[in-house]
Tab-separated table of C-alpha atoms in Angstrom:
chain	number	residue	atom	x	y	z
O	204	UNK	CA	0.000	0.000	0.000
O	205	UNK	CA	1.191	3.705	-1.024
O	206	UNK	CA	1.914	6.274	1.348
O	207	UNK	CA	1.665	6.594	5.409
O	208	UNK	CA	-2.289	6.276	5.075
O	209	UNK	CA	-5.103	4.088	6.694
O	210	UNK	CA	-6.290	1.865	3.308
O	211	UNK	CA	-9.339	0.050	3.421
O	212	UNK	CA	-11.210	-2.080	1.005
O	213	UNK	CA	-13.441	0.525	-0.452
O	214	UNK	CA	-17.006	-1.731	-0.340
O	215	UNK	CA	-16.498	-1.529	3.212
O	216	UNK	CA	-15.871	2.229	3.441
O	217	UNK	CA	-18.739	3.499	1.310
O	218	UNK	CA	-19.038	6.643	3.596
O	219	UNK	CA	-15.628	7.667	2.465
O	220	UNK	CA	-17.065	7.747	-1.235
O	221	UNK	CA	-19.514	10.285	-3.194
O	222	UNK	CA	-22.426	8.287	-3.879
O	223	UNK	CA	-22.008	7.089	-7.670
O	224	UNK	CA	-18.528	6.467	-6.832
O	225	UNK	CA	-19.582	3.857	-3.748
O	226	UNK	CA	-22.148	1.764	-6.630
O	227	UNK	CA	-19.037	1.810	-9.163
O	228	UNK	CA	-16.048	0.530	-7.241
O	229	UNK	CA	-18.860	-1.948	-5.175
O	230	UNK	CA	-17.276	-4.584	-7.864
O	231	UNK	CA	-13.964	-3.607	-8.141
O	232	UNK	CA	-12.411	-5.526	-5.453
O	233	UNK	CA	-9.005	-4.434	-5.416
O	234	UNK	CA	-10.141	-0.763	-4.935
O	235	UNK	CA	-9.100	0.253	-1.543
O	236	UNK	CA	-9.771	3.798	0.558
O	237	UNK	CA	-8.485	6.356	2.828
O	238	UNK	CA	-9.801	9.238	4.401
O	239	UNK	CA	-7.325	12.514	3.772
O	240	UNK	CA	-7.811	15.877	5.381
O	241	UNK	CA	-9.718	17.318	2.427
O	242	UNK	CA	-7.916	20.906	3.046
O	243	UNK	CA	-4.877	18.327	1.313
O	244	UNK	CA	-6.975	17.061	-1.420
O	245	UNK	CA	-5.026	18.918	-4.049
O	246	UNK	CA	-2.139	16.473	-5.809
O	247	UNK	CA	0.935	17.872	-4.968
O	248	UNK	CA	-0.483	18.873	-0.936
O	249	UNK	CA	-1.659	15.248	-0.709
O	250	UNK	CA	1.550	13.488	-2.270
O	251	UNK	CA	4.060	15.718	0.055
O	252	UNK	CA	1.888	15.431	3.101
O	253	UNK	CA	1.038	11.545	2.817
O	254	UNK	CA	3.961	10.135	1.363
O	255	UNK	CA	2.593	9.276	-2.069
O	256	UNK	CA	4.875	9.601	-5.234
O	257	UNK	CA	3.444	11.935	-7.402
O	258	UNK	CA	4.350	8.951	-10.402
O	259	UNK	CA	1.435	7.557	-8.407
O	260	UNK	CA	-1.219	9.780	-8.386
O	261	UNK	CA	-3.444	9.986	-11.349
O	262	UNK	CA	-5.512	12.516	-12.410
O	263	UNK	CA	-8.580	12.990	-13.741
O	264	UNK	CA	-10.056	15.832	-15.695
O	265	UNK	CA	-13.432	16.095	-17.545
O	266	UNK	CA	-13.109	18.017	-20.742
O	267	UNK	CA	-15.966	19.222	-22.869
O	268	UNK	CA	-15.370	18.174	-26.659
O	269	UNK	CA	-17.784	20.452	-29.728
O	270	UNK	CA	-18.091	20.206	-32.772
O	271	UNK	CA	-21.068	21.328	-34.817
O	272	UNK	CA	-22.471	22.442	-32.145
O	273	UNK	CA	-22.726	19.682	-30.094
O	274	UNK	CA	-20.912	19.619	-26.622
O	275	UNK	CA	-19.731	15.991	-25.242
O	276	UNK	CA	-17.303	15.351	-22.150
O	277	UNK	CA	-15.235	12.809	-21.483
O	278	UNK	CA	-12.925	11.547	-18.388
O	279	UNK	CA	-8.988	11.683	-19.115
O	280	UNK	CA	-6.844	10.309	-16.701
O	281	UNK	CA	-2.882	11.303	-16.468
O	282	UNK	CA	-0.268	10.461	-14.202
O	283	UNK	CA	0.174	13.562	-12.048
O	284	UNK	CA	3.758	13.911	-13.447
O	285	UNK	CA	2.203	14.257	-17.392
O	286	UNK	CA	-0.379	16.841	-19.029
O	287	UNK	CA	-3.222	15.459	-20.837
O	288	UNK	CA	-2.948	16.600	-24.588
O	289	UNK	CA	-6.177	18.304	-24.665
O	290	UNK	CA	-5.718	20.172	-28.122
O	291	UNK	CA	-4.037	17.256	-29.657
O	292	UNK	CA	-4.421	13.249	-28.514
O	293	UNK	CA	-7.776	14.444	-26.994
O	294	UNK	CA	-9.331	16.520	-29.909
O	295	UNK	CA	-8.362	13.510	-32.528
O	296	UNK	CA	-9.325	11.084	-30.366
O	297	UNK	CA	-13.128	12.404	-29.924
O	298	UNK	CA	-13.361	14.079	-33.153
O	299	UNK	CA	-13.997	17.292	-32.083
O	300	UNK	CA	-13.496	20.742	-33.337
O	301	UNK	CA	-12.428	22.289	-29.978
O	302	UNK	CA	-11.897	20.518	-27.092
O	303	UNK	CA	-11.419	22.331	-23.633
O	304	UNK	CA	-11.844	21.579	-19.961
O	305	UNK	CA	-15.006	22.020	-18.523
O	306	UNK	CA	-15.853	24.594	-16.223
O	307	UNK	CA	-15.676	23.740	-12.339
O	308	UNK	CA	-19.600	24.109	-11.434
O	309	UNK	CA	-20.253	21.796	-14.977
O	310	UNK	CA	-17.647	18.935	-14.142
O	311	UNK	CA	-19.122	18.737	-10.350
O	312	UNK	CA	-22.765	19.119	-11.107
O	313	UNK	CA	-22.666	16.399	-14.288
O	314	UNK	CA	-20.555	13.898	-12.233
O	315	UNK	CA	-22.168	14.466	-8.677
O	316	UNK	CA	-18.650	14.860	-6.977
O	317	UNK	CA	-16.707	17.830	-5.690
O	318	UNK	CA	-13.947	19.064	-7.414
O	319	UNK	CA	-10.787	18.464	-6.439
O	320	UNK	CA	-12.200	14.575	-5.990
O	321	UNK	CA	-13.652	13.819	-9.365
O	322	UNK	CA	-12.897	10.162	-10.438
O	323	UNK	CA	-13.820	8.098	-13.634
O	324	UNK	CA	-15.295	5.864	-11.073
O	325	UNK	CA	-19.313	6.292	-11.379
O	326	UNK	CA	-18.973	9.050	-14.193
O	327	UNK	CA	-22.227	9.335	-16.711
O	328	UNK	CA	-22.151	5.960	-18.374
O	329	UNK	CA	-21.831	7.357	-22.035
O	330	UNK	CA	-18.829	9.445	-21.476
O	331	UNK	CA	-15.695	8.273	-22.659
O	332	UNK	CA	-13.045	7.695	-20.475
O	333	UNK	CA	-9.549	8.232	-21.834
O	334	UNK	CA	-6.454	6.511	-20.009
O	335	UNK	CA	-2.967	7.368	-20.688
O	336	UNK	CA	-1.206	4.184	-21.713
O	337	UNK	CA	1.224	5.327	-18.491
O	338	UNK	CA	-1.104	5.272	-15.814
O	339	UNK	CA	-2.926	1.881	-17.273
O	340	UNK	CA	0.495	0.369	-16.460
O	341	UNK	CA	1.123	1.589	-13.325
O	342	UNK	CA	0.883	-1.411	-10.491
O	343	UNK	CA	-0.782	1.289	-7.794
O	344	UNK	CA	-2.393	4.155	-8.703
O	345	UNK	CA	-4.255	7.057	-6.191
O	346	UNK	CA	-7.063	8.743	-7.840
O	347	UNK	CA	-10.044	10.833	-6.779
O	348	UNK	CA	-13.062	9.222	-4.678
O	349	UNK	CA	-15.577	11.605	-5.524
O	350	UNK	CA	-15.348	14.006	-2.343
O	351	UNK	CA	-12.143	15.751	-0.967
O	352	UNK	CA	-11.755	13.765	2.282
O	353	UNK	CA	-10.275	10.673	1.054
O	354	UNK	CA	-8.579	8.736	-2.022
O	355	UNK	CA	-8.839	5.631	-4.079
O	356	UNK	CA	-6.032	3.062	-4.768
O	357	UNK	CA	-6.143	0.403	-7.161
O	358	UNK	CA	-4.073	-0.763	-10.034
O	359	UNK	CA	-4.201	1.039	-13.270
O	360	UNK	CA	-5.605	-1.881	-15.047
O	361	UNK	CA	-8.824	-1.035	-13.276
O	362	UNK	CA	-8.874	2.100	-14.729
O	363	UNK	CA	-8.650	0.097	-18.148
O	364	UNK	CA	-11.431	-1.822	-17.296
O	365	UNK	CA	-14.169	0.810	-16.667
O	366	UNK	CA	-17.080	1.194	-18.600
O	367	UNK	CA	-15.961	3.301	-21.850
O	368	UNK	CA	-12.382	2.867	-20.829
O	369	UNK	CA	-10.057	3.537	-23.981
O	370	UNK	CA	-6.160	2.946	-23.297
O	371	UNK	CA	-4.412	5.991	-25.709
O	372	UNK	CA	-1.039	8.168	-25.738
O	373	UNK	CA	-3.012	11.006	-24.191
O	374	UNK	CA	-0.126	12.762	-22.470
O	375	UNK	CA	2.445	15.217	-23.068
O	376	UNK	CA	5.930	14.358	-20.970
């Protein structure tokens, strides 16, 4: 287990989990949970304070893709230590004429979790959900849980094997 913090399997800790997160990880038994002070939430705070690599911690941002249009979001998820290529990998990828990253108060209210939290874990079932080949690989990975006051862990596989899940070369390093 990553870090100096209290992991438990997360289908026994569904208070520590926004509520479409708790029904999405229910069947992914090698996702485990910690509570964090949620003032820490933010990726580099939480790595330093909980002894966490940052090569661990991955990242997830919803981005809003148009084109004629037509506005659709997707979940991409980076190691901490990359930058998802919005304007390129991302904008081929979904087809889209201009892809950028959706506002705060539209990524929270369309996923039901607080920023600084969001996870591809219980995310609107026809969004895509884009996984840099880097994190996919990675044997432990910390990502959001859906609040601020605690973190997922699980290997990046599972973040392969979500609903929608597409492994690409989505970041820049």
């Amino acid at each position: 287990m990553l870090g100096n913090l209290d992991w438990a399997p997360a289908a026994e800790r569904p208070d520590l989990l926004a509520e479409p997160v708790a029904a999405a990880v229910r069947d992914v038994p090698e996702a485990y949970v910690a509570p964090i002070d949620p003032a820490l939430a933010d990726t580099a705070e939480f790595c330093a304070h909980y002894d966490v690599p940052l090569e661990a911690s991955v990242n997830c941002v919803i981005v809003a893709a148009k084109r004629g249009g037509e506005v659709r979001y997707a979940a991409c998820m980076v190691r901490a230590t990359d930058r998802a290529d919005v304007n390129g990998a991302v904008r081929r990828h979904l087809g889209a004429r201009k892809v950028s990253f959706a506002p705060m108060d539209e990524a929270t209210s369309r996923t039901r979790m607080e920023y600084g939290g969001i996870t591809p874990f219980g995310i609107p079932g026809d969004w895509p959900v884009l996984v840099d080949e880097a994190a996919a690989a990675l044997p432990q990975a910390v990502v959001g849980s859906g609040i601020r006051g605690s973190k997922l862990l699980l290997p990046g596989k599972a973040l392969a094997a979500l609903p929608g899940a597409e492994v690409i070369a989505l970041a820049q390093r």
